[in-house]
CSV table of C-alpha atoms and ligand atoms in Angstrom, one decimal:
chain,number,residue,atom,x,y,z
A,18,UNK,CA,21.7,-6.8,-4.1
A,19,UNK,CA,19.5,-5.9,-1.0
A,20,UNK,CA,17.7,-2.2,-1.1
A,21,UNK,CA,17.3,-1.5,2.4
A,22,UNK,CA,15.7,2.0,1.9
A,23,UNK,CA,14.5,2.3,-1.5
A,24,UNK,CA,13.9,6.0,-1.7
A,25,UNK,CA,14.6,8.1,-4.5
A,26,UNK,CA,17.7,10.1,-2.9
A,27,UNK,CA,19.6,7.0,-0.8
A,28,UNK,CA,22.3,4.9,-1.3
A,29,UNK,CA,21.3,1.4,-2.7
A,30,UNK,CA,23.8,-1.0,-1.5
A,31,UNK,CA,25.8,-2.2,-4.7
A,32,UNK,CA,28.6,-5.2,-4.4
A,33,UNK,CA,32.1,-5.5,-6.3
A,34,UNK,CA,30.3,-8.1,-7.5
A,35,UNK,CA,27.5,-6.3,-9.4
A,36,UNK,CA,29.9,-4.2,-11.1
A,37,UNK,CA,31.8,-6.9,-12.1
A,38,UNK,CA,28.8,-8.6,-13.4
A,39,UNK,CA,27.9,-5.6,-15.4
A,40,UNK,CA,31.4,-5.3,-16.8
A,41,UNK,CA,31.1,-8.7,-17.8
A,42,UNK,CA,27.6,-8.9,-18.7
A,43,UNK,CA,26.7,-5.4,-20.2
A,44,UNK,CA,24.1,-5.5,-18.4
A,45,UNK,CA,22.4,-6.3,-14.8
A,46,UNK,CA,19.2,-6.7,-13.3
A,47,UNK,CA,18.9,-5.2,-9.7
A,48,UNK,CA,16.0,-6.3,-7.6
A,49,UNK,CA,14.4,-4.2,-4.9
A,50,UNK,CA,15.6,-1.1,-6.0
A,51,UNK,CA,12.8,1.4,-5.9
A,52,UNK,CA,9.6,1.3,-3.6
A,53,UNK,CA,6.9,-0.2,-5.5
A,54,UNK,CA,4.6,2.5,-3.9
A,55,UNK,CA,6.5,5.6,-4.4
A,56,UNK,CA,6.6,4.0,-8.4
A,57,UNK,CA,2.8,3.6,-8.3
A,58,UNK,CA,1.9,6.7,-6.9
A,59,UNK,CA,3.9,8.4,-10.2
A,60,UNK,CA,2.6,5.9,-12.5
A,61,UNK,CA,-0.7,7.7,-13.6
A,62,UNK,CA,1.2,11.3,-13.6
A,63,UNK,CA,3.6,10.0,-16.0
A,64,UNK,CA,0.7,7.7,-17.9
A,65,UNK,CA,-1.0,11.2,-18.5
A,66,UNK,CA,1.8,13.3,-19.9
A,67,UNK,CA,2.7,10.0,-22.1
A,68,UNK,CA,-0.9,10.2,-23.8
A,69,UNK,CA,-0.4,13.8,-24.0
A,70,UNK,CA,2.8,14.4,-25.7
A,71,UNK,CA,2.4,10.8,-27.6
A,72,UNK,CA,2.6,12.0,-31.2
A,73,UNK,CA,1.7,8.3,-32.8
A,74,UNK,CA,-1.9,8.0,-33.3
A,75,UNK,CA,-2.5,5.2,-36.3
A,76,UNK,CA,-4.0,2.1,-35.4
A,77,UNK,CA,-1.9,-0.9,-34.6
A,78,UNK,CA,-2.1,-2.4,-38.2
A,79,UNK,CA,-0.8,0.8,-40.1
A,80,UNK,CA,2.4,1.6,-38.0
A,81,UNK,CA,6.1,0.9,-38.5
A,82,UNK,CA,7.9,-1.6,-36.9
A,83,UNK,CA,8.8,0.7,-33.9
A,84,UNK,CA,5.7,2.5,-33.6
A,85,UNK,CA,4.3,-1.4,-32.8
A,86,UNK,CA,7.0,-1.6,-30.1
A,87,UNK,CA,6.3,1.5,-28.1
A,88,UNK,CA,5.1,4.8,-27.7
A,89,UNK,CA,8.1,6.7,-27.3
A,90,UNK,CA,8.1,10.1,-25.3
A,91,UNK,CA,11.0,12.1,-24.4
A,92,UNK,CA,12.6,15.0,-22.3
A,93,UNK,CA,9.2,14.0,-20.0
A,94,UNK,CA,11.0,15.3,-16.8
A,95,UNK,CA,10.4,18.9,-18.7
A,96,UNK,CA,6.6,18.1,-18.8
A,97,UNK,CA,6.3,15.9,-15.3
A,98,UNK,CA,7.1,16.4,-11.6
A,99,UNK,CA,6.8,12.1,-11.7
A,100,UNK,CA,9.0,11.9,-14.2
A,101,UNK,CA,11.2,14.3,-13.3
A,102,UNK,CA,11.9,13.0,-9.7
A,103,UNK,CA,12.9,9.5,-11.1
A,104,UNK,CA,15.1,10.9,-13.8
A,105,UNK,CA,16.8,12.9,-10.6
A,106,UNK,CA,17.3,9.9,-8.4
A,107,UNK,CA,20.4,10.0,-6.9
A,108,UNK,CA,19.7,6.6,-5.8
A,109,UNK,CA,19.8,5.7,-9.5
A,110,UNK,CA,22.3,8.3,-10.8
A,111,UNK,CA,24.9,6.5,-8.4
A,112,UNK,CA,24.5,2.8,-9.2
A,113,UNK,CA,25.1,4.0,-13.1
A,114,UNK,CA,28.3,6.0,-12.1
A,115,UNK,CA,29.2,2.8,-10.0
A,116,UNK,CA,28.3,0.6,-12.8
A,117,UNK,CA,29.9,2.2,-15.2
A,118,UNK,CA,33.4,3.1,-13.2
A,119,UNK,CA,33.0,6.9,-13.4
A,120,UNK,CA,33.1,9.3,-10.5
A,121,UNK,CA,30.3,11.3,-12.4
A,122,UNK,CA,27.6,11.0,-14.6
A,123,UNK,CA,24.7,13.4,-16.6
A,124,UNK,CA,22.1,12.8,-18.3
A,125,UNK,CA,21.9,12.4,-22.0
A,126,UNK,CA,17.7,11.8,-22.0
A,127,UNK,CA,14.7,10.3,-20.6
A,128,UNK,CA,12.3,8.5,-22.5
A,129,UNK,CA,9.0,6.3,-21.8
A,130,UNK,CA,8.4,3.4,-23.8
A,131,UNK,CA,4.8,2.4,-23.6
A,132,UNK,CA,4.1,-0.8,-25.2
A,133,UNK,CA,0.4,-0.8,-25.7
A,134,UNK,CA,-1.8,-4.0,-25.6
A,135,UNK,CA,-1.2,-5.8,-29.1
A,136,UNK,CA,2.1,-3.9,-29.2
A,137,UNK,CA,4.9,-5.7,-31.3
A,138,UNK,CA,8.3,-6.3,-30.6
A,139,UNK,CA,11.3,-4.6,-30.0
A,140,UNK,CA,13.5,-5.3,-32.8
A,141,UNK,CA,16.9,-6.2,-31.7
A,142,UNK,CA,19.5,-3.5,-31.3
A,143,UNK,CA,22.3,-1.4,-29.1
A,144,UNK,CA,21.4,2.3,-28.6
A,145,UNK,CA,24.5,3.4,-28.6
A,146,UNK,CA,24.0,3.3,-33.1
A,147,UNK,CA,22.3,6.6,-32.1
A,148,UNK,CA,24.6,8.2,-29.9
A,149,UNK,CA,27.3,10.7,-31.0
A,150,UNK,CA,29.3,10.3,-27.8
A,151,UNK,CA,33.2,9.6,-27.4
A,152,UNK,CA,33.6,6.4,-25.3
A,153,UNK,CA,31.3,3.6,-24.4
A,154,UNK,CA,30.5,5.1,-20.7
A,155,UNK,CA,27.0,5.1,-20.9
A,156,UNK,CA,23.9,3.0,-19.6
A,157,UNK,CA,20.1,3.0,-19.6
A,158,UNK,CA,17.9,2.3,-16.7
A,159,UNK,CA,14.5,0.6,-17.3
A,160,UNK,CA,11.9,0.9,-14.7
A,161,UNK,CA,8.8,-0.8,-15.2
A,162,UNK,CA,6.5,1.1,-13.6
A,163,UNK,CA,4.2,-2.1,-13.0
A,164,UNK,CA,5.0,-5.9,-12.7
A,165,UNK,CA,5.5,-6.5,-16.1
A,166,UNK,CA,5.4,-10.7,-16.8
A,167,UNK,CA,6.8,-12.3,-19.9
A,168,UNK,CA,3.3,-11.9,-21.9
A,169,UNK,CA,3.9,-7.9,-21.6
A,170,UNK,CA,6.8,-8.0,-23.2
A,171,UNK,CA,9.9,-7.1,-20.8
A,172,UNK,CA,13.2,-6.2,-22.1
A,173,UNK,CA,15.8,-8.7,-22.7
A,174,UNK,CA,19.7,-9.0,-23.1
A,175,UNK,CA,22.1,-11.0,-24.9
A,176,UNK,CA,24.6,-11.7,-22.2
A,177,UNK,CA,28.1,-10.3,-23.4
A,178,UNK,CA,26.9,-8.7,-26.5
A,179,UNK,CA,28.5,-5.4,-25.7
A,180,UNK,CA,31.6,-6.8,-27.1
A,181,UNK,CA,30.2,-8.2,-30.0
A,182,UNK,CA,30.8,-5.8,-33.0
A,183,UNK,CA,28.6,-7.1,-35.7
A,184,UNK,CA,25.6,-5.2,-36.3
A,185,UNK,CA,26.3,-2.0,-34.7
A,186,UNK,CA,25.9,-0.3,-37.8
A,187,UNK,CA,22.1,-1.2,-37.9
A,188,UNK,CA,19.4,1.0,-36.7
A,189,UNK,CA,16.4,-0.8,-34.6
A,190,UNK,CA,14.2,-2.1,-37.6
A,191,UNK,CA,13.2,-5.7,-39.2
A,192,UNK,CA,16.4,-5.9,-40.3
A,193,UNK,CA,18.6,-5.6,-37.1
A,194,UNK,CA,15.8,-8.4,-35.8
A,195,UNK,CA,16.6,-10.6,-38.7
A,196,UNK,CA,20.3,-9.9,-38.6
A,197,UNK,CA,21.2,-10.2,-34.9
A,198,UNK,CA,18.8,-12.8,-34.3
A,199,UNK,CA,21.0,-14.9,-36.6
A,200,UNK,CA,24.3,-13.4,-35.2
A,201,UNK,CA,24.1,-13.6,-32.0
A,202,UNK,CA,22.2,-17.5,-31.8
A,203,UNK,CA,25.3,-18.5,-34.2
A,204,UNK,CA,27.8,-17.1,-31.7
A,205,UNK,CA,26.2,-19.1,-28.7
A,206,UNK,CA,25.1,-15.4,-26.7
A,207,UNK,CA,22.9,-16.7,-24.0
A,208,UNK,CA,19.7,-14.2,-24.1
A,209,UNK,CA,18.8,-13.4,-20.6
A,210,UNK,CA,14.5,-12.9,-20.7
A,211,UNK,CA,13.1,-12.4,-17.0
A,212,UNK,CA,10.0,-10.9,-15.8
A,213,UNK,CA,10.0,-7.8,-13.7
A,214,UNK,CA,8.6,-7.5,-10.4
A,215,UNK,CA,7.4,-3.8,-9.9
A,216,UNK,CA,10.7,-1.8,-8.2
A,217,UNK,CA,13.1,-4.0,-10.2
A,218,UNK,CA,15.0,-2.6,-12.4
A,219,UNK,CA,17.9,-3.4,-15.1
A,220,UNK,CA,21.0,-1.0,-16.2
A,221,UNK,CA,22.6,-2.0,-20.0
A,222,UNK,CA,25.2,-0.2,-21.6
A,223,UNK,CA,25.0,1.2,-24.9
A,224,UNK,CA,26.6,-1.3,-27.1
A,225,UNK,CA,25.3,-4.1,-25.4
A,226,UNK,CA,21.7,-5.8,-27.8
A,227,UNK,CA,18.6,-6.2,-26.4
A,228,UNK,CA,15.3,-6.4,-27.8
A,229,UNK,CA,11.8,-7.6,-26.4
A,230,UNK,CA,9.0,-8.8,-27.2
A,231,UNK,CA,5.3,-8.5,-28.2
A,232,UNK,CA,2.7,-6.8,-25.7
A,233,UNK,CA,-0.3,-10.0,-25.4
A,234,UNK,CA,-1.5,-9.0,-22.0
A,235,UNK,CA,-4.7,-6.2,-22.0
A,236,UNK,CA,-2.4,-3.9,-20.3
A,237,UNK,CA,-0.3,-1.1,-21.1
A,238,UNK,CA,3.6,-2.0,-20.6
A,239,UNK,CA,4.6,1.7,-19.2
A,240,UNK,CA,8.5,1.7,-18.9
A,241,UNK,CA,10.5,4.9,-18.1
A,242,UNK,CA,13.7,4.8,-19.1
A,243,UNK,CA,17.0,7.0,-18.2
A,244,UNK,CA,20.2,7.2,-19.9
A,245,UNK,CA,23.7,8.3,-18.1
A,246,UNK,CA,26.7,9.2,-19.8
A,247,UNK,CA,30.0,10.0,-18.3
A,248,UNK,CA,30.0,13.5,-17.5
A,249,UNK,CA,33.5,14.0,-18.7
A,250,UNK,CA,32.3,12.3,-22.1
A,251,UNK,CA,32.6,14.2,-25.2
A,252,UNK,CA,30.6,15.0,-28.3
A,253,UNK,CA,31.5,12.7,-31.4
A,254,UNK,CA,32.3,11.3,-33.6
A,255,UNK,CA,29.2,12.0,-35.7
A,256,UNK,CA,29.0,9.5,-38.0
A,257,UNK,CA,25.0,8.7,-39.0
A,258,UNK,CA,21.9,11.5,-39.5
A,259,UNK,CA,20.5,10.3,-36.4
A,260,UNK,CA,23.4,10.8,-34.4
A,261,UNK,CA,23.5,14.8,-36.1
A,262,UNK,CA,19.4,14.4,-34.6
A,263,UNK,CA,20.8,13.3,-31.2
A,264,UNK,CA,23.2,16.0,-31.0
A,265,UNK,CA,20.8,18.8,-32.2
A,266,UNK,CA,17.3,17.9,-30.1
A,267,UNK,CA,19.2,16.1,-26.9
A,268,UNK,CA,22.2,18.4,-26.5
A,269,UNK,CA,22.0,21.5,-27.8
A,270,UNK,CA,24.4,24.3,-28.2
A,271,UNK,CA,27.4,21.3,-28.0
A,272,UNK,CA,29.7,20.9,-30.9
A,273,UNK,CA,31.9,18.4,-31.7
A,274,UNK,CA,34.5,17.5,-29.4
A,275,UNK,CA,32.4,19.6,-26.2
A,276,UNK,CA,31.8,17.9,-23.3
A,277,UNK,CA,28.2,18.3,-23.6
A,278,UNK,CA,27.5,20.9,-20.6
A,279,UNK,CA,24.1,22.2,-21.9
A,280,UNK,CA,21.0,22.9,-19.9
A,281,UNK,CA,19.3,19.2,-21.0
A,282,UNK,CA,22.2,17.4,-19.7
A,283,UNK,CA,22.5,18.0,-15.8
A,284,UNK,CA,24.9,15.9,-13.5
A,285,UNK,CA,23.3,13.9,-11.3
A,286,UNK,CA,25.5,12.3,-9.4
A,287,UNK,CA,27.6,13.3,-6.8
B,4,LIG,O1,11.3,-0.9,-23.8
B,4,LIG,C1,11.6,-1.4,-24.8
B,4,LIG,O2,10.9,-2.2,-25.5
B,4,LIG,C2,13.0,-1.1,-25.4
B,4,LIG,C3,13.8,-0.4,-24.5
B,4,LIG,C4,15.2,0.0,-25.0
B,4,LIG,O3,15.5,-0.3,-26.1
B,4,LIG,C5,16.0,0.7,-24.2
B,4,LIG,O4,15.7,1.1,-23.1
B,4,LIG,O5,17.2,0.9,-24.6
């Protein structure tokens, strides 16, 4: 793919092929896709409001597995102008609906994942555990909002996972590392681990595993993140606590069976 006009509102030029290598893949890595200056002029707007609303404050050695991987901060486009013009992108919005084969998609949530110097790794897993949503219609986009080499710890695929059933009952923890690491190397998934220039980004769908690993530069990873959903999906079935969490803090007012119209969970695209 060649981005001719990466601005925030324009059409990215996206092949057949693309989607067909998303459709096969579960994910895709696009290159080019946002100017790296509009990215770093929104970088230390979003940095702030991360540090601000970032609720974690133990050192390294006394957190949980995921509170290693990331500082996690959601809903930011309430909080940031930044944060809320990338979440917005229409640029973006339209290569998910175009990824994912829908004329339409809304959001479900933002989140940036900040993985600190010294961070851990991201444990293995497919978001989607989380999610009480009706189909499989939905895709993150992660936007390093700095070149982000191997030694920062960039997010990673196994190619073709999204098919792959096993372990989609596990939540992200040691033991969905330990369990898919062994599952997916002992059915021969090629895992897809690339650095990120800055304006590159990657789209995965919910089911599909990905994981990444430790934080050994001195700086900050800072990642924001937006999910899409088909904005004809619908709410359920609700099957785990967290999914009951998702549905209460991410779409509220929705009930089971709803498409989930509520004011978190704009279209945006067309
Ligand atoms: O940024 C990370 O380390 C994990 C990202 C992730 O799991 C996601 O975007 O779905």
């Amino acid at each position: 793919m060649t981005a001719t006009s990466p601005g925030l509102t324009d059409r990215a030029p996206l092949a057949d092929a693309d989607v067909d290598a998303f459709e096969r893949d579960g994910y895709i890595r696009l290159k080019n896709v946002l100017d790296p200056g509009l990215l770093r002029e929104r970088e230390p707007e979003i940095t702030t409001k991360v540090l601000e609303l970032n609720t974690v404050h133990a050192p390294m050695a006394e957190r949980t597995t995921t509170q290693k991987a990331f500082l996690q901060v959601g809903n930011l486009w309430k909080h940031s102008q930044a944060a809320h013009d990338l979440v917005f992108s229409r640029r973006l919005a339209r290569i998910a609906a175009s990824l994912l084969q829908v004329d339409s998609v809304r959001l479900y949530a933002d989140q940036a994942l900040y993985k600190e110097p010294s961070g851990g790794i991201t444990p293995w897993h497919a978001d989607q555990y989380y999610w009480p949503l009706s189909t499989d219609r939905t895709c993150t986009v992660w936007i390093p909002l700095q070149d982000t080499p191997l030694d920062m710890g960039p997010l990673s695929f196994a190619r073709g996972s999204h098919r792959f059933e096993f372990g989609r009952d596990l939540k992200i923890s040691d033991e969905s590392e330990r369990a898919l690491q062994e599952a997916l190397q002992r059915e021969d998934f090629p895992i897809d681990e690339a650095p990120y220039d800055l304006g590159d980004v990657s789209f995965h769908l919910g089911w599909t595993f990905h994981r990444a690993g430790r934080n050994t530069g001195t700086e900050p990873r800072r990642v924001m993140t937006v999910i899409y959903m088909d904005a004809d999906i619908r709410v359920g079935p609700l099957v785990r606590p967290e999914q009951q969490n998702d549905l209460d803090v991410l779409m509220p007012g929705a009930t089971l069976g709803d498409v989930p119209d509520t004011p978190l969970n704009p279209v945006l695209y067309p």
